[in-house]
mmCIF file with all atom_site columns, C-alpha atoms in Angstrom:
data_model
loop_
_atom_site.group_PDB
_atom_site.id
_atom_site.type_symbol
_atom_site.label_atom_id
_atom_site.label_alt_id
_atom_site.label_comp_id
_atom_site.label_asym_id
_atom_site.label_entity_id
_atom_site.label_seq_id
_atom_site.pdbx_PDB_ins_code
_atom_site.Cartn_x
_atom_site.Cartn_y
_atom_site.Cartn_z
_atom_site.occupancy
_atom_site.B_iso_or_equiv
_atom_site.pdbx_formal_charge
_atom_site.auth_seq_id
_atom_site.auth_comp_id
_atom_site.auth_asym_id
_atom_site.auth_atom_id
_atom_site.pdbx_PDB_model_num
ATOM 1   C CA . MET G 1 1   ? -33.135 52.648  -0.380  1.00 0.00 ? 10  MET G CA 1
ATOM 2   C CA . SER G 1 2   ? -36.262 51.589  -2.234  1.00 0.00 ? 11  SER G CA 1
ATOM 3   C CA . THR G 1 3   ? -37.996 48.253  -1.745  1.00 0.00 ? 12  THR G CA 1
ATOM 4   C CA . SER G 1 4   ? -36.872 47.252  -5.228  1.00 0.00 ? 13  SER G CA 1
ATOM 5   C CA . ASP G 1 5   ? -33.196 47.992  -4.342  1.00 0.00 ? 14  ASP G CA 1
ATOM 6   C CA . ALA G 1 6   ? -33.438 46.005  -1.104  1.00 0.00 ? 15  ALA G CA 1
ATOM 7   C CA . LYS G 1 7   ? -34.869 42.974  -2.952  1.00 0.00 ? 16  LYS G CA 1
ATOM 8   C CA . HIS G 1 8   ? -32.085 43.229  -5.521  1.00 0.00 ? 17  HIS G CA 1
ATOM 9   C CA . LYS G 1 9   ? -29.387 43.130  -2.813  1.00 0.00 ? 18  LYS G CA 1
ATOM 10  C CA . ARG G 1 10  ? -30.989 40.126  -1.085  1.00 0.00 ? 19  ARG G CA 1
ATOM 11  C CA . ARG G 1 11  ? -31.079 37.964  -4.232  1.00 0.00 ? 20  ARG G CA 1
ATOM 12  C CA . PRO G 1 12  ? -27.303 37.300  -4.368  1.00 0.00 ? 21  PRO G CA 1
ATOM 13  C CA . VAL G 1 13  ? -27.278 36.498  -0.658  1.00 0.00 ? 22  VAL G CA 1
ATOM 14  C CA . ALA G 1 14  ? -30.292 34.211  -1.049  1.00 0.00 ? 23  ALA G CA 1
ATOM 15  C CA . ALA G 1 15  ? -28.683 32.480  -4.027  1.00 0.00 ? 24  ALA G CA 1
ATOM 16  C CA . TRP G 1 16  ? -25.448 32.029  -2.096  1.00 0.00 ? 25  TRP G CA 1
ATOM 17  C CA . LEU G 1 17  ? -27.324 30.570  0.887   1.00 0.00 ? 26  LEU G CA 1
ATOM 18  C CA . ALA G 1 18  ? -29.169 28.180  -1.432  1.00 0.00 ? 27  ALA G CA 1
ATOM 19  C CA . ILE G 1 19  ? -25.876 26.965  -2.921  1.00 0.00 ? 28  ILE G CA 1
ATOM 20  C CA . VAL G 1 20  ? -24.325 26.495  0.533   1.00 0.00 ? 29  VAL G CA 1
ATOM 21  C CA . GLY G 1 21  ? -27.450 24.617  1.647   1.00 0.00 ? 30  GLY G CA 1
ATOM 22  C CA . VAL G 1 22  ? -27.217 22.237  -1.325  1.00 0.00 ? 31  VAL G CA 1
ATOM 23  C CA . MET G 1 23  ? -23.504 21.691  -0.599  1.00 0.00 ? 32  MET G CA 1
ATOM 24  C CA . LEU G 1 24  ? -24.246 20.879  3.033   1.00 0.00 ? 33  LEU G CA 1
ATOM 25  C CA . VAL G 1 25  ? -26.963 18.419  2.046   1.00 0.00 ? 34  VAL G CA 1
ATOM 26  C CA . LEU G 1 26  ? -24.760 16.676  -0.532  1.00 0.00 ? 35  LEU G CA 1
ATOM 27  C CA . ALA G 1 27  ? -21.547 16.628  1.557   1.00 0.00 ? 36  ALA G CA 1
ATOM 28  C CA . PRO G 1 28  ? -22.567 13.674  3.745   1.00 0.00 ? 37  PRO G CA 1
ATOM 29  C CA . VAL G 1 29  ? -23.331 11.622  0.606   1.00 0.00 ? 38  VAL G CA 1
ATOM 30  C CA . GLY G 1 30  ? -19.764 12.062  -0.665  1.00 0.00 ? 39  GLY G CA 1
ATOM 31  C CA . GLN G 1 31  ? -18.347 11.451  2.787   1.00 0.00 ? 40  GLN G CA 1
ATOM 32  C CA . ALA G 1 32  ? -20.337 8.239   3.116   1.00 0.00 ? 41  ALA G CA 1
ATOM 33  C CA . ALA G 1 33  ? -18.954 6.990   -0.191  1.00 0.00 ? 42  ALA G CA 1
ATOM 34  C CA . ASP G 1 34  ? -15.407 7.820   0.940   1.00 0.00 ? 43  ASP G CA 1
ATOM 35  C CA . ALA G 1 35  ? -15.978 6.111   4.290   1.00 0.00 ? 44  ALA G CA 1
ATOM 36  C CA . GLY G 1 36  ? -17.178 2.973   2.495   1.00 0.00 ? 45  GLY G CA 1
ATOM 37  C CA . ALA G 1 37  ? -14.026 2.884   0.382   1.00 0.00 ? 46  ALA G CA 1
ATOM 38  C CA . ALA G 1 38  ? -11.857 3.408   3.461   1.00 0.00 ? 47  ALA G CA 1
ATOM 39  C CA . LYS G 1 39  ? -13.418 0.361   5.142   1.00 0.00 ? 48  LYS G CA 1
ATOM 40  C CA . THR G 1 40  ? -11.797 -2.020  2.648   1.00 0.00 ? 49  THR G CA 1
ATOM 41  C CA . PRO G 1 41  ? -8.759  -3.271  4.558   1.00 0.00 ? 50  PRO G CA 1
ATOM 42  C CA . THR G 1 42  ? -5.468  -3.085  2.682   1.00 0.00 ? 51  THR G CA 1
ATOM 43  C CA . VAL G 1 43  ? -1.751  -3.666  3.084   1.00 0.00 ? 52  VAL G CA 1
ATOM 44  C CA . ARG G 1 44  ? 1.105   -1.751  1.494   1.00 0.00 ? 53  ARG G CA 1
ATOM 45  C CA . LEU G 1 45  ? 3.989   -3.439  -0.329  1.00 0.00 ? 54  LEU G CA 1
ATOM 46  C CA . VAL G 1 46  ? 7.309   -1.803  -1.197  1.00 0.00 ? 55  VAL G CA 1
ATOM 47  C CA . ILE G 1 47  ? 10.022  -3.492  -3.239  1.00 0.00 ? 56  ILE G CA 1
ATOM 48  C CA . ASP G 1 48  ? 13.459  -1.895  -2.814  1.00 0.00 ? 57  ASP G CA 1
ATOM 49  C CA . TYR G 1 49  ? 15.956  -3.114  -5.405  1.00 0.00 ? 58  TYR G CA 1
ATOM 50  C CA . GLY G 1 50  ? 18.829  -1.640  -3.407  1.00 0.00 ? 59  GLY G CA 1
ATOM 51  C CA . ASP G 1 51  ? 19.993  0.564   -6.274  1.00 0.00 ? 60  ASP G CA 1
ATOM 52  C CA . GLY G 1 52  ? 17.757  3.594   -5.764  1.00 0.00 ? 61  GLY G CA 1
ATOM 53  C CA . VAL G 1 53  ? 14.720  2.018   -7.440  1.00 0.00 ? 62  VAL G CA 1
ATOM 54  C CA . GLU G 1 54  ? 11.586  1.187   -5.450  1.00 0.00 ? 63  GLU G CA 1
ATOM 55  C CA . VAL G 1 55  ? 8.188   -0.078  -6.539  1.00 0.00 ? 64  VAL G CA 1
ATOM 56  C CA . HIS G 1 56  ? 5.192   0.746   -4.335  1.00 0.00 ? 65  HIS G CA 1
ATOM 57  C CA . PHE G 1 57  ? 1.824   -0.991  -4.165  1.00 0.00 ? 66  PHE G CA 1
ATOM 58  C CA . THR G 1 58  ? -0.078  1.314   -1.847  1.00 0.00 ? 67  THR G CA 1
ATOM 59  C CA . ALA G 1 59  ? -3.354  -0.556  -1.430  1.00 0.00 ? 68  ALA G CA 1
ATOM 60  C CA . LEU G 1 60  ? -3.359  -4.322  -1.910  1.00 0.00 ? 69  LEU G CA 1
ATOM 61  C CA . GLU G 1 61  ? -6.579  -5.807  -0.611  1.00 0.00 ? 70  GLU G CA 1
ATOM 62  C CA . TRP G 1 62  ? -6.028  -7.549  2.718   1.00 0.00 ? 71  TRP G CA 1
ATOM 63  C CA . ARG G 1 63  ? -7.872  -10.687 3.817   1.00 0.00 ? 72  ARG G CA 1
ATOM 64  C CA . SER G 1 64  ? -7.807  -12.745 6.968   1.00 0.00 ? 73  SER G CA 1
ATOM 65  C CA . GLY G 1 65  ? -4.935  -15.246 6.964   1.00 0.00 ? 74  GLY G CA 1
ATOM 66  C CA . MET G 1 66  ? -3.010  -13.291 4.319   1.00 0.00 ? 75  MET G CA 1
ATOM 67  C CA . THR G 1 67  ? 0.750   -13.859 4.308   1.00 0.00 ? 76  THR G CA 1
ATOM 68  C CA . VAL G 1 68  ? 3.706   -11.858 3.025   1.00 0.00 ? 77  VAL G CA 1
ATOM 69  C CA . LEU G 1 69  ? 3.845   -14.290 0.090   1.00 0.00 ? 78  LEU G CA 1
ATOM 70  C CA . ASP G 1 70  ? 0.139   -13.690 -0.600  1.00 0.00 ? 79  ASP G CA 1
ATOM 71  C CA . ALA G 1 71  ? 0.793   -9.931  -0.742  1.00 0.00 ? 80  ALA G CA 1
ATOM 72  C CA . LEU G 1 72  ? 3.614   -10.478 -3.235  1.00 0.00 ? 81  LEU G CA 1
ATOM 73  C CA . SER G 1 73  ? 1.291   -12.713 -5.286  1.00 0.00 ? 82  SER G CA 1
ATOM 74  C CA . ALA G 1 74  ? -1.372  -9.988  -5.241  1.00 0.00 ? 83  ALA G CA 1
ATOM 75  C CA . ALA G 1 75  ? 1.228   -7.516  -6.540  1.00 0.00 ? 84  ALA G CA 1
ATOM 76  C CA . ARG G 1 76  ? 2.060   -9.945  -9.360  1.00 0.00 ? 85  ARG G CA 1
ATOM 77  C CA . LYS G 1 77  ? -1.619  -9.940  -10.426 1.00 0.00 ? 86  LYS G CA 1
ATOM 78  C CA . HIS G 1 78  ? -1.746  -6.124  -10.574 1.00 0.00 ? 87  HIS G CA 1
ATOM 79  C CA . PRO G 1 79  ? -1.851  -4.710  -14.154 1.00 0.00 ? 88  PRO G CA 1
ATOM 80  C CA . ARG G 1 80  ? 1.609   -3.196  -13.570 1.00 0.00 ? 89  ARG G CA 1
ATOM 81  C CA . GLY G 1 81  ? 2.645   -6.020  -11.312 1.00 0.00 ? 90  GLY G CA 1
ATOM 82  C CA . VAL G 1 82  ? 6.006   -7.441  -10.460 1.00 0.00 ? 91  VAL G CA 1
ATOM 83  C CA . SER G 1 83  ? 7.256   -10.932 -11.250 1.00 0.00 ? 92  SER G CA 1
ATOM 84  C CA . PHE G 1 84  ? 8.989   -13.197 -8.776  1.00 0.00 ? 93  PHE G CA 1
ATOM 85  C CA . LYS G 1 85  ? 10.265  -16.724 -8.395  1.00 0.00 ? 94  LYS G CA 1
ATOM 86  C CA . GLN G 1 86  ? 10.129  -18.911 -5.349  1.00 0.00 ? 95  GLN G CA 1
ATOM 87  C CA . ARG G 1 87  ? 11.367  -22.266 -4.178  1.00 0.00 ? 96  ARG G CA 1
ATOM 88  C CA . GLY G 1 88  ? 9.091   -24.292 -1.918  1.00 0.00 ? 97  GLY G CA 1
ATOM 89  C CA . SER G 1 89  ? 5.674   -23.245 -0.644  1.00 0.00 ? 98  SER G CA 1
ATOM 90  C CA . GLY G 1 90  ? 3.841   -22.366 2.541   1.00 0.00 ? 99  GLY G CA 1
ATOM 91  C CA . SER G 1 91  ? 6.106   -22.347 5.576   1.00 0.00 ? 100 SER G CA 1
ATOM 92  C CA . SER G 1 92  ? 9.095   -23.421 3.455   1.00 0.00 ? 101 SER G CA 1
ATOM 93  C CA . ALA G 1 93  ? 8.681   -20.809 0.680   1.00 0.00 ? 102 ALA G CA 1
ATOM 94  C CA . LEU G 1 94  ? 11.833  -18.934 -0.262  1.00 0.00 ? 103 LEU G CA 1
ATOM 95  C CA . ILE G 1 95  ? 11.773  -15.989 -2.654  1.00 0.00 ? 104 ILE G CA 1
ATOM 96  C CA . THR G 1 96  ? 14.712  -16.444 -5.039  1.00 0.00 ? 105 THR G CA 1
ATOM 97  C CA . GLN G 1 97  ? 14.083  -13.576 -7.446  1.00 0.00 ? 106 GLN G CA 1
ATOM 98  C CA . ILE G 1 98  ? 11.958  -10.419 -7.736  1.00 0.00 ? 107 ILE G CA 1
ATOM 99  C CA . GLY G 1 99  ? 11.776  -8.825  -11.147 1.00 0.00 ? 108 GLY G CA 1
ATOM 100 C CA . ASP G 1 100 ? 15.073  -9.593  -12.850 1.00 0.00 ? 109 ASP G CA 1
ATOM 101 C CA . VAL G 1 101 ? 17.104  -9.500  -9.607  1.00 0.00 ? 110 VAL G CA 1
ATOM 102 C CA . LYS G 1 102 ? 18.161  -12.935 -8.314  1.00 0.00 ? 111 LYS G CA 1
ATOM 103 C CA . ASN G 1 103 ? 19.414  -13.868 -4.866  1.00 0.00 ? 112 ASN G CA 1
ATOM 104 C CA . GLY G 1 104 ? 23.194  -13.871 -4.625  1.00 0.00 ? 113 GLY G CA 1
ATOM 105 C CA . GLY G 1 105 ? 23.373  -17.011 -2.500  1.00 0.00 ? 114 GLY G CA 1
ATOM 106 C CA . GLY G 1 106 ? 25.583  -17.536 0.543   1.00 0.00 ? 115 GLY G CA 1
ATOM 107 C CA . GLY G 1 107 ? 28.593  -15.536 1.553   1.00 0.00 ? 116 GLY G CA 1
ATOM 108 C CA . ALA G 1 108 ? 29.273  -12.609 3.817   1.00 0.00 ? 117 ALA G CA 1
ATOM 109 C CA . GLN G 1 109 ? 28.763  -9.996  1.067   1.00 0.00 ? 118 GLN G CA 1
ATOM 110 C CA . SER G 1 110 ? 26.062  -11.716 -1.000  1.00 0.00 ? 119 SER G CA 1
ATOM 111 C CA . LYS G 1 111 ? 22.829  -9.816  -1.495  1.00 0.00 ? 120 LYS G CA 1
ATOM 112 C CA . ASN G 1 112 ? 19.512  -11.615 -1.154  1.00 0.00 ? 121 ASN G CA 1
ATOM 113 C CA . TRP G 1 113 ? 15.847  -10.682 -0.938  1.00 0.00 ? 122 TRP G CA 1
ATOM 114 C CA . MET G 1 114 ? 14.724  -10.084 2.655   1.00 0.00 ? 123 MET G CA 1
ATOM 115 C CA . TYR G 1 115 ? 11.397  -8.864  3.904   1.00 0.00 ? 124 TYR G CA 1
ATOM 116 C CA . TYR G 1 116 ? 10.271  -6.656  6.774   1.00 0.00 ? 125 TYR G CA 1
ATOM 117 C CA . VAL G 1 117 ? 6.790   -6.138  8.189   1.00 0.00 ? 126 VAL G CA 1
ATOM 118 C CA . ASN G 1 118 ? 6.290   -2.737  9.773   1.00 0.00 ? 127 ASN G CA 1
ATOM 119 C CA . ALA G 1 119 ? 10.102  -2.276  9.800   1.00 0.00 ? 128 ALA G CA 1
ATOM 120 C CA . GLU G 1 120 ? 10.651  -5.558  11.692  1.00 0.00 ? 129 GLU G CA 1
ATOM 121 C CA . PRO G 1 121 ? 12.730  -8.199  9.888   1.00 0.00 ? 130 PRO G CA 1
ATOM 122 C CA . GLY G 1 122 ? 10.946  -11.396 8.933   1.00 0.00 ? 131 GLY G CA 1
ATOM 123 C CA . GLU G 1 123 ? 11.804  -14.335 11.172  1.00 0.00 ? 132 GLU G CA 1
ATOM 124 C CA . VAL G 1 124 ? 9.818   -17.028 9.346   1.00 0.00 ? 133 VAL G CA 1
ATOM 125 C CA . SER G 1 125 ? 9.132   -17.869 5.712   1.00 0.00 ? 134 SER G CA 1
ATOM 126 C CA . ALA G 1 126 ? 7.171   -15.308 3.688   1.00 0.00 ? 135 ALA G CA 1
ATOM 127 C CA . GLY G 1 127 ? 4.603   -18.069 3.203   1.00 0.00 ? 136 GLY G CA 1
ATOM 128 C CA . ALA G 1 128 ? 4.119   -18.380 6.962   1.00 0.00 ? 137 ALA G CA 1
ATOM 129 C CA . GLN G 1 129 ? 4.257   -14.715 8.106   1.00 0.00 ? 138 GLN G CA 1
ATOM 130 C CA . GLN G 1 130 ? 0.654   -13.589 8.490   1.00 0.00 ? 139 GLN G CA 1
ATOM 131 C CA . LEU G 1 131 ? -0.361  -9.967  8.016   1.00 0.00 ? 140 LEU G CA 1
ATOM 132 C CA . LYS G 1 132 ? -2.814  -7.629  9.659   1.00 0.00 ? 141 LYS G CA 1
ATOM 133 C CA . ALA G 1 133 ? -4.746  -4.932  7.841   1.00 0.00 ? 142 ALA G CA 1
ATOM 134 C CA . ARG G 1 134 ? -2.655  -1.775  7.278   1.00 0.00 ? 143 ARG G CA 1
ATOM 135 C CA . ASP G 1 135 ? 0.667   -3.644  7.588   1.00 0.00 ? 144 ASP G CA 1
ATOM 136 C CA . VAL G 1 136 ? 3.559   -2.382  5.474   1.00 0.00 ? 145 VAL G CA 1
ATOM 137 C CA . ILE G 1 137 ? 5.711   -5.038  3.823   1.00 0.00 ? 146 ILE G CA 1
ATOM 138 C CA . LEU G 1 138 ? 9.151   -4.122  2.531   1.00 0.00 ? 147 LEU G CA 1
ATOM 139 C CA . TRP G 1 139 ? 11.169  -6.457  0.313   1.00 0.00 ? 148 TRP G CA 1
ATOM 140 C CA . ARG G 1 140 ? 14.778  -5.267  0.161   1.00 0.00 ? 149 ARG G CA 1
ATOM 141 C CA . PHE G 1 141 ? 17.677  -6.657  -1.867  1.00 0.00 ? 150 PHE G CA 1
ATOM 142 C CA . GLN G 1 142 ? 20.554  -6.446  0.592   1.00 0.00 ? 151 GLN G CA 1
ATOM 143 C CA . VAL G 1 143 ? 23.430  -8.093  2.394   1.00 0.00 ? 152 VAL G CA 1
ATOM 144 C CA . TYR G 1 144 ? 22.194  -9.900  5.478   1.00 0.00 ? 153 TYR G CA 1
ATOM 145 C CA . ASP G 1 145 ? 23.479  -8.293  8.666   1.00 0.00 ? 154 ASP G CA 1
ATOM 146 C CA . TYR G 1 146 ? 24.223  -11.159 11.056  1.00 0.00 ? 155 TYR G CA 1
ATOM 147 C CA . ASN G 1 147 ? 24.542  -8.695  13.969  1.00 0.00 ? 156 ASN G CA 1
ATOM 148 C CA . PRO G 1 148 ? 21.605  -6.271  13.711  1.00 0.00 ? 157 PRO G CA 1
#
């Protein structure tokens, strides 16, 4: 093999190594940007209408002191948000309607809006239940089970 042939064969390898080197140098920059975005704490909100339709908000910005009601309010402000109605405020807030689905009221078979945080049923008002970053809130239109 002549010197000219050997140089010719090394050029593609050298070019490939240069490309890999550039990728390795730039990779941490992209990873740092991703890590910065991941540091923004969020909560997830799911609204289950009980008829096979669910609406998911996968990354609502979390803040200290945020409540279940605050998360629902944040979803309302989203460009494709959901509407809701409530009676009362703070620790006495009661969600009476989400979207066009209203609470059914009292009665053994009446469906009403109930919330869960990380699969645990809410035990206080949505306006009083505080959230932690990465919590998952589920609002479900369902019959209340008095004997879970």
